[in-house]
Tab-separated table of C-alpha atoms and ligand atoms in Angstrom:
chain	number	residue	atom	x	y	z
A	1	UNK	CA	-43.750	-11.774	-1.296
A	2	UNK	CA	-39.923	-12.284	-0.542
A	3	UNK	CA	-39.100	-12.729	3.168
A	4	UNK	CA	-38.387	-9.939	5.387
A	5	UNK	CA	-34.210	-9.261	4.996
A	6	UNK	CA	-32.376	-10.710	8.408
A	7	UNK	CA	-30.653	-7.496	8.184
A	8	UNK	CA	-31.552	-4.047	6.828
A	9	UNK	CA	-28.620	-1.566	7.467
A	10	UNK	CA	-30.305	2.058	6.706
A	11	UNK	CA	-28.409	5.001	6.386
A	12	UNK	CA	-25.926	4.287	9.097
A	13	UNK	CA	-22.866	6.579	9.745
A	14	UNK	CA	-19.808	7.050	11.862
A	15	UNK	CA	-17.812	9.826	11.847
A	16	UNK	CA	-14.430	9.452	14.551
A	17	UNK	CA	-12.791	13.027	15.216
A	18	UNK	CA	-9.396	13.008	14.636
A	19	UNK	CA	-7.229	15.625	15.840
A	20	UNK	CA	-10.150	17.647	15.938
A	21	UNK	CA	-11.020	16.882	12.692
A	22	UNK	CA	-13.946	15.188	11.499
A	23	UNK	CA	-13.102	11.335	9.680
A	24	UNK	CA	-16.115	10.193	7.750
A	25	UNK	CA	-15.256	6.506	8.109
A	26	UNK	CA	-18.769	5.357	6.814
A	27	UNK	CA	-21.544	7.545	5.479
A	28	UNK	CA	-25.321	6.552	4.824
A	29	UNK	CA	-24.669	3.005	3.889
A	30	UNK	CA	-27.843	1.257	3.311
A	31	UNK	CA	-28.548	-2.256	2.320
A	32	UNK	CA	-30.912	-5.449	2.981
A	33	UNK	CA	-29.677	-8.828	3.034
A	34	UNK	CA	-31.755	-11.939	3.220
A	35	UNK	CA	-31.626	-14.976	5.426
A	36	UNK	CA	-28.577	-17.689	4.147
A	37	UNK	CA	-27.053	-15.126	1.962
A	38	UNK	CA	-23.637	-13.710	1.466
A	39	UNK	CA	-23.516	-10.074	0.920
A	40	UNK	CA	-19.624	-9.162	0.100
A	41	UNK	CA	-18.237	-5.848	0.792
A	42	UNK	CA	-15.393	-4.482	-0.544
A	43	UNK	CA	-13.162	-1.762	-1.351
A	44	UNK	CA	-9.491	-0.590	-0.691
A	45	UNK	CA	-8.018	-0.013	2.745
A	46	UNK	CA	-9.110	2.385	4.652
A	47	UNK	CA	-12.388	2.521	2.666
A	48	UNK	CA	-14.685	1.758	6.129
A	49	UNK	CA	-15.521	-1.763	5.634
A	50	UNK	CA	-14.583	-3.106	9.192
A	51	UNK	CA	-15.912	-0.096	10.637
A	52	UNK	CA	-19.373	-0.702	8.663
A	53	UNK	CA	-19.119	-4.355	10.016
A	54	UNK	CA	-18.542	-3.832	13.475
A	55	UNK	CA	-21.955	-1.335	13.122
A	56	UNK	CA	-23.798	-3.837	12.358
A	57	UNK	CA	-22.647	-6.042	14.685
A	58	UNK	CA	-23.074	-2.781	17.493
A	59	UNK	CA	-19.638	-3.197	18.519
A	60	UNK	CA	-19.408	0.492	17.771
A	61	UNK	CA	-22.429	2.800	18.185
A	62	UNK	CA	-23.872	4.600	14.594
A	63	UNK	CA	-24.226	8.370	14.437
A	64	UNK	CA	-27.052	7.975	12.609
A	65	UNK	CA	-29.250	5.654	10.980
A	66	UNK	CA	-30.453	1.824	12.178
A	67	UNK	CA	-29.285	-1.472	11.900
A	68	UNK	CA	-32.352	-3.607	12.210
A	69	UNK	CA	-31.770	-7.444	12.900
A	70	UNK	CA	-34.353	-10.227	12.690
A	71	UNK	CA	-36.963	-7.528	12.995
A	72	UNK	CA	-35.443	-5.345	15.707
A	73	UNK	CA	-33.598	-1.948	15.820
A	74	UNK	CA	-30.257	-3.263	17.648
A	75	UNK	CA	-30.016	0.367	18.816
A	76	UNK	CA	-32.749	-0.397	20.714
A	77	UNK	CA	-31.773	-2.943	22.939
A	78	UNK	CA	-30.752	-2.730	26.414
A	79	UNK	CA	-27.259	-4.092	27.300
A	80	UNK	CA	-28.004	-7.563	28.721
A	81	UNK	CA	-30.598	-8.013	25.599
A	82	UNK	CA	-27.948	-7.351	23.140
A	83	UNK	CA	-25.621	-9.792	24.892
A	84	UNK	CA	-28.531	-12.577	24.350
A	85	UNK	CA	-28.127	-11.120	20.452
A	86	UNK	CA	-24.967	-11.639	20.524
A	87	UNK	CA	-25.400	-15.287	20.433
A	88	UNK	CA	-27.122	-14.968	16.627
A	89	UNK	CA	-24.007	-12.734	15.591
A	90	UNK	CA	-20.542	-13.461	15.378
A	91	UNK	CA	-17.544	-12.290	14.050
A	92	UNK	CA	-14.395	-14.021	12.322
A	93	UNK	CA	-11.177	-11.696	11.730
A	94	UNK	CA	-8.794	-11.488	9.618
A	95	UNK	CA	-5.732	-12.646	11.887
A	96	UNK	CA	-7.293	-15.687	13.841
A	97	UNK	CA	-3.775	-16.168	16.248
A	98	UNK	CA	-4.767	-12.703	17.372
A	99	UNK	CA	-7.952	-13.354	18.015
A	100	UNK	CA	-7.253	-16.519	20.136
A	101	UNK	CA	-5.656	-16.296	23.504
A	102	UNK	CA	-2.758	-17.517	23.458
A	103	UNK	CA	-2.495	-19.076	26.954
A	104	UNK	CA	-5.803	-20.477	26.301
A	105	UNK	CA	-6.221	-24.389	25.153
A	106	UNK	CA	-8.226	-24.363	21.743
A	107	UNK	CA	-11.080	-26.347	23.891
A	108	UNK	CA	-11.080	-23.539	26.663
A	109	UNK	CA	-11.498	-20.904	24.050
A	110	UNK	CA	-14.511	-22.308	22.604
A	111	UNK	CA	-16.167	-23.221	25.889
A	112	UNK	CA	-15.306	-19.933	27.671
A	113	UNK	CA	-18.058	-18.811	25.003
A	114	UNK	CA	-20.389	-21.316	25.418
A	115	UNK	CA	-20.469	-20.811	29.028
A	116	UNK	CA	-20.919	-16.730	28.973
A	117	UNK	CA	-23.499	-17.814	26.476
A	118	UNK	CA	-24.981	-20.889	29.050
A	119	UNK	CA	-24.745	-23.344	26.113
A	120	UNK	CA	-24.381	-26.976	27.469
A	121	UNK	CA	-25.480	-28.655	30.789
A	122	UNK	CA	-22.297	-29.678	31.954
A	123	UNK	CA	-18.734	-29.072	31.236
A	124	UNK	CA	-18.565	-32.865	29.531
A	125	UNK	CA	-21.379	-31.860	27.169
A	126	UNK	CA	-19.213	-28.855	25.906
A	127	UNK	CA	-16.131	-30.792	25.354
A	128	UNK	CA	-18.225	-33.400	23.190
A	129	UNK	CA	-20.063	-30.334	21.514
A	130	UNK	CA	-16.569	-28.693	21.379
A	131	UNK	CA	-14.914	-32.143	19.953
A	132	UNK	CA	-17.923	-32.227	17.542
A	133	UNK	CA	-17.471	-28.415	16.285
A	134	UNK	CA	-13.546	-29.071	15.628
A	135	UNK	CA	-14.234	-32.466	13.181
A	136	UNK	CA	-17.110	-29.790	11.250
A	137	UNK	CA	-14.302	-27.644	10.043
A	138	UNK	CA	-11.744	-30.022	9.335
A	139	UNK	CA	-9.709	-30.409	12.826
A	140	UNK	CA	-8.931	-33.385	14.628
A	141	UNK	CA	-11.525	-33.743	17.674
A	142	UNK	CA	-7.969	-33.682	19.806
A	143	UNK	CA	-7.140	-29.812	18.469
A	144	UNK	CA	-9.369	-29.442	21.998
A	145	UNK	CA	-6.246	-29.638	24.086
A	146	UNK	CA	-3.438	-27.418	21.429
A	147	UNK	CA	-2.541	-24.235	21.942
A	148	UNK	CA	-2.848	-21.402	19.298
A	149	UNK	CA	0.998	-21.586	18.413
A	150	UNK	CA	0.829	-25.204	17.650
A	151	UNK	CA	-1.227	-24.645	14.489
A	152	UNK	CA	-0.927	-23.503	11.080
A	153	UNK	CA	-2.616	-20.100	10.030
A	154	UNK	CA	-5.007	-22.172	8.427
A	155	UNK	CA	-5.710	-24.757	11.274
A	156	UNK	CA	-5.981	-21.657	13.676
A	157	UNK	CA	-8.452	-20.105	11.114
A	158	UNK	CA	-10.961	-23.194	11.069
A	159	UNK	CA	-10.989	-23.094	15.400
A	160	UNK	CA	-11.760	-19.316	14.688
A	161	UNK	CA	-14.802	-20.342	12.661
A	162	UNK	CA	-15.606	-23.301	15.244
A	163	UNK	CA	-15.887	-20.970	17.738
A	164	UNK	CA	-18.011	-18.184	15.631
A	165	UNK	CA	-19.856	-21.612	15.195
A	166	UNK	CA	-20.612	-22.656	18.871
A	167	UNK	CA	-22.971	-20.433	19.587
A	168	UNK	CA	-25.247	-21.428	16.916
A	169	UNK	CA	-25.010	-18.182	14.981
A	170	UNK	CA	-27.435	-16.659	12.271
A	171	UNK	CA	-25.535	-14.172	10.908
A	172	UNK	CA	-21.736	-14.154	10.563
A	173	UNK	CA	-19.786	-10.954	9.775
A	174	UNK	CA	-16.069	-12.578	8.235
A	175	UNK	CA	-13.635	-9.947	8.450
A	176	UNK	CA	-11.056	-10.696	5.819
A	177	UNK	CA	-10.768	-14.129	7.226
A	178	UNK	CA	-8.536	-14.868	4.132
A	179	UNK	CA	-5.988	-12.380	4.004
A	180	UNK	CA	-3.433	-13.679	6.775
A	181	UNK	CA	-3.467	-17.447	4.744
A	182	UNK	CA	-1.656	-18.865	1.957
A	183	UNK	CA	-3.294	-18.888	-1.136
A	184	UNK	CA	-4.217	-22.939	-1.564
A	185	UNK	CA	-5.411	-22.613	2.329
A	186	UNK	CA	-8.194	-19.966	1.204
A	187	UNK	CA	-9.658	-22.090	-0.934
A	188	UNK	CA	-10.158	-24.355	1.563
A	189	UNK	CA	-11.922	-21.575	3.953
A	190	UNK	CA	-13.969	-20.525	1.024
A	191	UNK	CA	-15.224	-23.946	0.515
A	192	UNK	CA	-15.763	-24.473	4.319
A	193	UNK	CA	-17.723	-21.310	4.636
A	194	UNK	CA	-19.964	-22.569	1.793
A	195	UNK	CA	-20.650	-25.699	3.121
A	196	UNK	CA	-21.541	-24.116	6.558
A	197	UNK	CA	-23.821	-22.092	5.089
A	198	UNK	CA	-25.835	-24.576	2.902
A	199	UNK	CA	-25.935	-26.799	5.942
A	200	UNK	CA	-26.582	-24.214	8.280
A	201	UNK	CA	-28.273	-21.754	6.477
A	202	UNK	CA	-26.065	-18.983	8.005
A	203	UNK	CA	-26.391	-15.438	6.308
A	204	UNK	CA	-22.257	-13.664	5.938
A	205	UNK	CA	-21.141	-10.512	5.763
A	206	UNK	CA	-18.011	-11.197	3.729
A	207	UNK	CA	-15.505	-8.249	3.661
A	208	UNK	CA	-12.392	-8.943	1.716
A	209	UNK	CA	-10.059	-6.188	-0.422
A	210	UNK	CA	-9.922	-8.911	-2.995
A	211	UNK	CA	-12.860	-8.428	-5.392
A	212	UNK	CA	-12.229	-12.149	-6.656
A	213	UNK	CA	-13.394	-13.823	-3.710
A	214	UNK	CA	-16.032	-12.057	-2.993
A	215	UNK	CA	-17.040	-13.112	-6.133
A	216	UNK	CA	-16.585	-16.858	-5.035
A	217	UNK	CA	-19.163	-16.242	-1.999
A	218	UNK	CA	-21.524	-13.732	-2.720
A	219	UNK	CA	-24.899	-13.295	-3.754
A	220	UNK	CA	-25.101	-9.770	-3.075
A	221	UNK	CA	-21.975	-7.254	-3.450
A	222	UNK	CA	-21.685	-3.612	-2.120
A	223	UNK	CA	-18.463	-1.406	-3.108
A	224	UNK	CA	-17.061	1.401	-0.882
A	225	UNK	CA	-15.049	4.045	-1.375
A	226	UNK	CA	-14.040	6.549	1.187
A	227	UNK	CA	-16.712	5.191	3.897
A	228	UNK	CA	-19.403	5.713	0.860
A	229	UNK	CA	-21.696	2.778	-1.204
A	230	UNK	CA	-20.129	3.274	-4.809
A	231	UNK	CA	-22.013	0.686	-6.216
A	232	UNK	CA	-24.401	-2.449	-5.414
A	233	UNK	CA	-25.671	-5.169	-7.255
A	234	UNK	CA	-26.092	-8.945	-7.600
A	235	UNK	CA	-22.961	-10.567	-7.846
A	236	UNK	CA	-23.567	-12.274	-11.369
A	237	UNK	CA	-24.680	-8.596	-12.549
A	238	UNK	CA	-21.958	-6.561	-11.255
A	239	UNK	CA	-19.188	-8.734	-12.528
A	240	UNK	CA	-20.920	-9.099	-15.673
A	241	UNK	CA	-21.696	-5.477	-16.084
A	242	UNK	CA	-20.028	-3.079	-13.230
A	243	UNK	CA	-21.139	0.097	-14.094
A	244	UNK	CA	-18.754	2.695	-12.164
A	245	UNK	CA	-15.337	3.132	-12.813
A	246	UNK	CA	-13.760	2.320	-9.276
A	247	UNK	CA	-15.256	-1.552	-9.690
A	248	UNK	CA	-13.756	-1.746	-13.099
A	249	UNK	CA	-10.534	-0.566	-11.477
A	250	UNK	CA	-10.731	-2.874	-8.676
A	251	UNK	CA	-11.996	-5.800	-11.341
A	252	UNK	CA	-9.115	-5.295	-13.184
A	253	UNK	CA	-6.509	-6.512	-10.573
A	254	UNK	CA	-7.478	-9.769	-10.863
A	255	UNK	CA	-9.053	-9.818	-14.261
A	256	UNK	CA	-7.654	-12.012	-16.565
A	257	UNK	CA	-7.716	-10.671	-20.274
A	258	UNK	CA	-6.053	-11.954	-23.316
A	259	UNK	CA	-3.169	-9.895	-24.479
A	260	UNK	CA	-4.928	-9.573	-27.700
A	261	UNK	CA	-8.367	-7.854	-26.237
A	262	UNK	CA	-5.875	-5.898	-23.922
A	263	UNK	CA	-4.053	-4.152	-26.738
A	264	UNK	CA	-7.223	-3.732	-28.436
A	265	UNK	CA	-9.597	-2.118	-25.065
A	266	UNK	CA	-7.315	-2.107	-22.615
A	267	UNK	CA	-8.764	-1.924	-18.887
A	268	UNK	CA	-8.095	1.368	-17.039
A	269	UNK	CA	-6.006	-0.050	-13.733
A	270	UNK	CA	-6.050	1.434	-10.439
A	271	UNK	CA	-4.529	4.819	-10.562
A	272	UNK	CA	-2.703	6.818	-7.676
A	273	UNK	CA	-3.656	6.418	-3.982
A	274	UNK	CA	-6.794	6.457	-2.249
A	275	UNK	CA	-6.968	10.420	-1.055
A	276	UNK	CA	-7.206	10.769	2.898
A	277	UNK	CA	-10.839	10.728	4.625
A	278	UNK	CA	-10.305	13.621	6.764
A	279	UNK	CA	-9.854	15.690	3.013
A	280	UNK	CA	-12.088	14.128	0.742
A	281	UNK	CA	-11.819	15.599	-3.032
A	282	UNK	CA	-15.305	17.978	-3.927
A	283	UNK	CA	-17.799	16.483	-6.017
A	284	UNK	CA	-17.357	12.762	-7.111
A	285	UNK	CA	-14.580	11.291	-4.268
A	286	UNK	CA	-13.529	9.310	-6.839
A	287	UNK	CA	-13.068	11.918	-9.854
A	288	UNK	CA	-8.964	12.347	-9.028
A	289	UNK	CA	-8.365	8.794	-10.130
A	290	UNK	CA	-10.913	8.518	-12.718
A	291	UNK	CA	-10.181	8.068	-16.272
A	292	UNK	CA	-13.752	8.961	-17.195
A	293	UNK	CA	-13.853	12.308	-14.769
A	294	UNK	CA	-15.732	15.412	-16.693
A	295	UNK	CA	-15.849	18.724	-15.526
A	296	UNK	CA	-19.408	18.046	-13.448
A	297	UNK	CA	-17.758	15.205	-11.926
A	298	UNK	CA	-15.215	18.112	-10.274
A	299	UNK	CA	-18.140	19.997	-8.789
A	300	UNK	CA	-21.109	18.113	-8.492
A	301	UNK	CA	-21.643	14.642	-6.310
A	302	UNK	CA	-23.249	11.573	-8.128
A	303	UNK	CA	-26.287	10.561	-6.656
A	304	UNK	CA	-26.328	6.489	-6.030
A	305	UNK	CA	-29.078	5.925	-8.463
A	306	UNK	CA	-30.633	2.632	-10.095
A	307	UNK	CA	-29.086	1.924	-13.123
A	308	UNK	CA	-31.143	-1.828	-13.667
A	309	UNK	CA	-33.414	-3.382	-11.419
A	310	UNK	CA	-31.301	-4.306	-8.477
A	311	UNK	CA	-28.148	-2.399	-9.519
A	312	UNK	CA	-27.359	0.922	-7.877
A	313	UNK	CA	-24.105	3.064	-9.316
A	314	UNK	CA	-23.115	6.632	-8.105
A	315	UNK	CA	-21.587	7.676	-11.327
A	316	UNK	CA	-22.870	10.744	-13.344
A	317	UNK	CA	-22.002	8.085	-16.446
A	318	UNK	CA	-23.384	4.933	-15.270
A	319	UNK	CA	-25.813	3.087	-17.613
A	320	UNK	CA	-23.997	4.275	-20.612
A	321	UNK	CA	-22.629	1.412	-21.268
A	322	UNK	CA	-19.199	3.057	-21.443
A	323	UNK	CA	-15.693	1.620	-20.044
A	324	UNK	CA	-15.262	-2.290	-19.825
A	325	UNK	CA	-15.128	-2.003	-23.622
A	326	UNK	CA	-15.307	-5.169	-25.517
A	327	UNK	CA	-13.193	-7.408	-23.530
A	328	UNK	CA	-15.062	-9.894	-21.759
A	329	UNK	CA	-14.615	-10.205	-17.530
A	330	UNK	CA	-13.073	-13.436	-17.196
A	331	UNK	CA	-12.572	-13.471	-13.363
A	332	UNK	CA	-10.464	-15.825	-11.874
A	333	UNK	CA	-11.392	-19.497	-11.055
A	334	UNK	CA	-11.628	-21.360	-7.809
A	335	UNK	CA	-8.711	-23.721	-8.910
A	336	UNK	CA	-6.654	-20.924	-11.187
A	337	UNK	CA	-6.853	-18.692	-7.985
A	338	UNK	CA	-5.606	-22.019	-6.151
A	339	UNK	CA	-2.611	-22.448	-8.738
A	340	UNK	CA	-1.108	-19.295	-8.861
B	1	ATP	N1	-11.396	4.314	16.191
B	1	ATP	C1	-11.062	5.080	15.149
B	1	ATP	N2	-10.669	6.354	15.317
B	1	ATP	C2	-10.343	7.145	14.268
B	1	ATP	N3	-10.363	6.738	12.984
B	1	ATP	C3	-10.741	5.470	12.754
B	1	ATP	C4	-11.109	4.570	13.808
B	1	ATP	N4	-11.444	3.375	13.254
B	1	ATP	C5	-11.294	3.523	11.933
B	1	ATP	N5	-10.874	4.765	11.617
B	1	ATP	C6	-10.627	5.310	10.266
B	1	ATP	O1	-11.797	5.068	9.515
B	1	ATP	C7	-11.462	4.744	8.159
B	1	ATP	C8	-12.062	3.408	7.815
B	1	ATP	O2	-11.375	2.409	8.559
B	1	ATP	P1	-11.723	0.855	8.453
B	1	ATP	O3	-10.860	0.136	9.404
B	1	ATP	O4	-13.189	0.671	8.598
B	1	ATP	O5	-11.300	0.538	6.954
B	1	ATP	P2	-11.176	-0.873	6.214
B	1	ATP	O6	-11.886	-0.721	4.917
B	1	ATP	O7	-11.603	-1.968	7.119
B	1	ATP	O8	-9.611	-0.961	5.918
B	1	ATP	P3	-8.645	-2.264	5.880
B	1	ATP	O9	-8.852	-2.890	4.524
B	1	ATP	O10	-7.290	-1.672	6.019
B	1	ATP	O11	-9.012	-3.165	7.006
B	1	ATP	C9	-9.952	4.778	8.088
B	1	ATP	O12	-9.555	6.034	7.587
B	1	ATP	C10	-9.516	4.596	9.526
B	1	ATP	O13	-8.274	5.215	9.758
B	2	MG	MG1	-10.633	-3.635	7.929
């Protein structure tokens, strides 16, 4: 029998009122992932993917449904037991000179949390565990004594992972830790990650926009669109075979298809704008942009149904085999996405 998930998100919501309207940021998400995984989320801006993350994490309370962590309902927990949880869950953001204090030595940043956390005996052992955390992702043991604004994006990034890292985390959510860095410098954070995680065995929740790295990292991928699961599915399946039309669309920015295959079954792109979650359209959110929308998809909502074992799609059309037509997905490379 396969292990029991590390995490099983199940049916969780959160609905913000806005002007005394109602926001559906997220809406019954629901997924399991396993213990050293990566389970990627994406989807375009706005589409509720840090909101979903900081759920899990309980930064923000659910409306409804559980988030259920090595075995227990987080929900559950009273305040100073969820800040000994907090020690197996950490987050890494997008902007890491943000996310550092900026009067704050790199050293003191990391130790503040190993001290909230009473890791260490003494304030010598955390600089050597500190010094030792700094060489792991690539700095030079002395980065202990720099300040934020002395490093590069990237350099800043890798003491944001150090100090997701000192408190001996199990699960990791990454929070577009990409985005802010140049492209060559991602890479480099992509392979870092990796490593980590094969050493470590540390389970990510990787959210990124950018459909071709989650492909790098994942085992496990979840689209959303307007707060909603679209589709989910192995990595290897769903870029092999993404069934509803809002991954193709999103596959398609960084698919690279010979002009030849494109004149012959051309890809539908991305059309128009993502419509506003306080108005969402009737029936499938997605039908406005959709090249494939029919009639039903005006009035009635798809259902996120299994299409193959392992591969859910809320598209009245999924599992027709319809829409990538013959041109094969040849996703971008490690190095290609390095050298453009
Ligand atoms: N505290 C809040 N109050 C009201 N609305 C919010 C709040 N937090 C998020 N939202 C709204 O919820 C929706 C989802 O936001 P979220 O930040 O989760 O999206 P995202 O997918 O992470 O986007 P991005 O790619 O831009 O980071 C958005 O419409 C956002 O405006
Ligand atoms: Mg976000």
């Amino acid at each position: 029998m396969p292990d029991e998930p590390i995490l099983k998100v199940d049916g969780v919501s959160k609905h913000f009122k806005v002007g005394g309207r109602t926001l559906r940021a997220v809406e019954r998400v629901s997924f399991d992932l396993g213990a050293g995984e990566t389970l990627g989320i994406v989807g375009e801006s706005g589409s509720g993917k840090s909101t979903l993350g900081r759920l899990v994490l309980r930064l923000l309370e659910a409306d409804e449904g559980r988030v259920v962590f090595q075995g227990e309902d987080l929900a559950k927990l009273a305040s100073n037991e969820l800040r000994s949880r907090r020690r197996d869950m950490q987050i890494i953001f997008q902007d890491p000179l943000a996310s550092l204090n900026p009067r704050m030595t790199v050293g003191a940043a990391i130790e503040d949390a190993m001290v909230v956390q009473k890791i260490g005996r003494s304030a010598s052992e955390r600089r050597h565990r500190t010094e030792g955390l700094l060489e792991r992702v690539g700095l030079q043991p002395s980065a202990v004594d720099a300040y934020p604004f002395e490093l590069s994006g990237g350099q800043q990034q890798r003491v944001g992972i150090a100090r997701a890292l000192s408190l001996g985390p199990k699960l990791v959510v990454c929070d577009e830790p990409l985005s802010a860095l140049d492209v060559s410098v991602q890479v480099q954070i992509i392979q870092l990650l990796q490593e980590l995680q094969r050493e470590l065995g540390i389970t990510y929740l990787f959210i990124s926009h950018n459909l071709g790295v989650v492909q790098l990292i994942s085992d496990t991928v979840v689209v959303l669109y307007l707060g909603e699961v679209v589709e989910q599915a192995g990595a290897d399946e769903l870029f092999e075979r993404p069934q509803h039309p809002y991954t193709q669309a999103l596959m398609r920015s960084v698919l690279k298809v010979p002009e030849e295959l494109e004149k012959r079954a051309p890809l539908v792109a991305l059309a128009g704008e993502m419509p506003s979650p306080l108005s969402p359209p009737s029936g499938c959110p997605y039908h406005p942009r959709c090249p494939l929308a029919m009639d039903r998809c005006k009035e009635e909502k798809p259902l996120l149904r299994t299409v193959s074992e392992g591969h859910m799609a809320a598209c009245h059309k999924a599992g027709e085999a319809v829409t990538m037509g013959s041109a094969p997905a040849v996703l971008v490379t490690p190095s290609e996405l390095a050298a453009s």
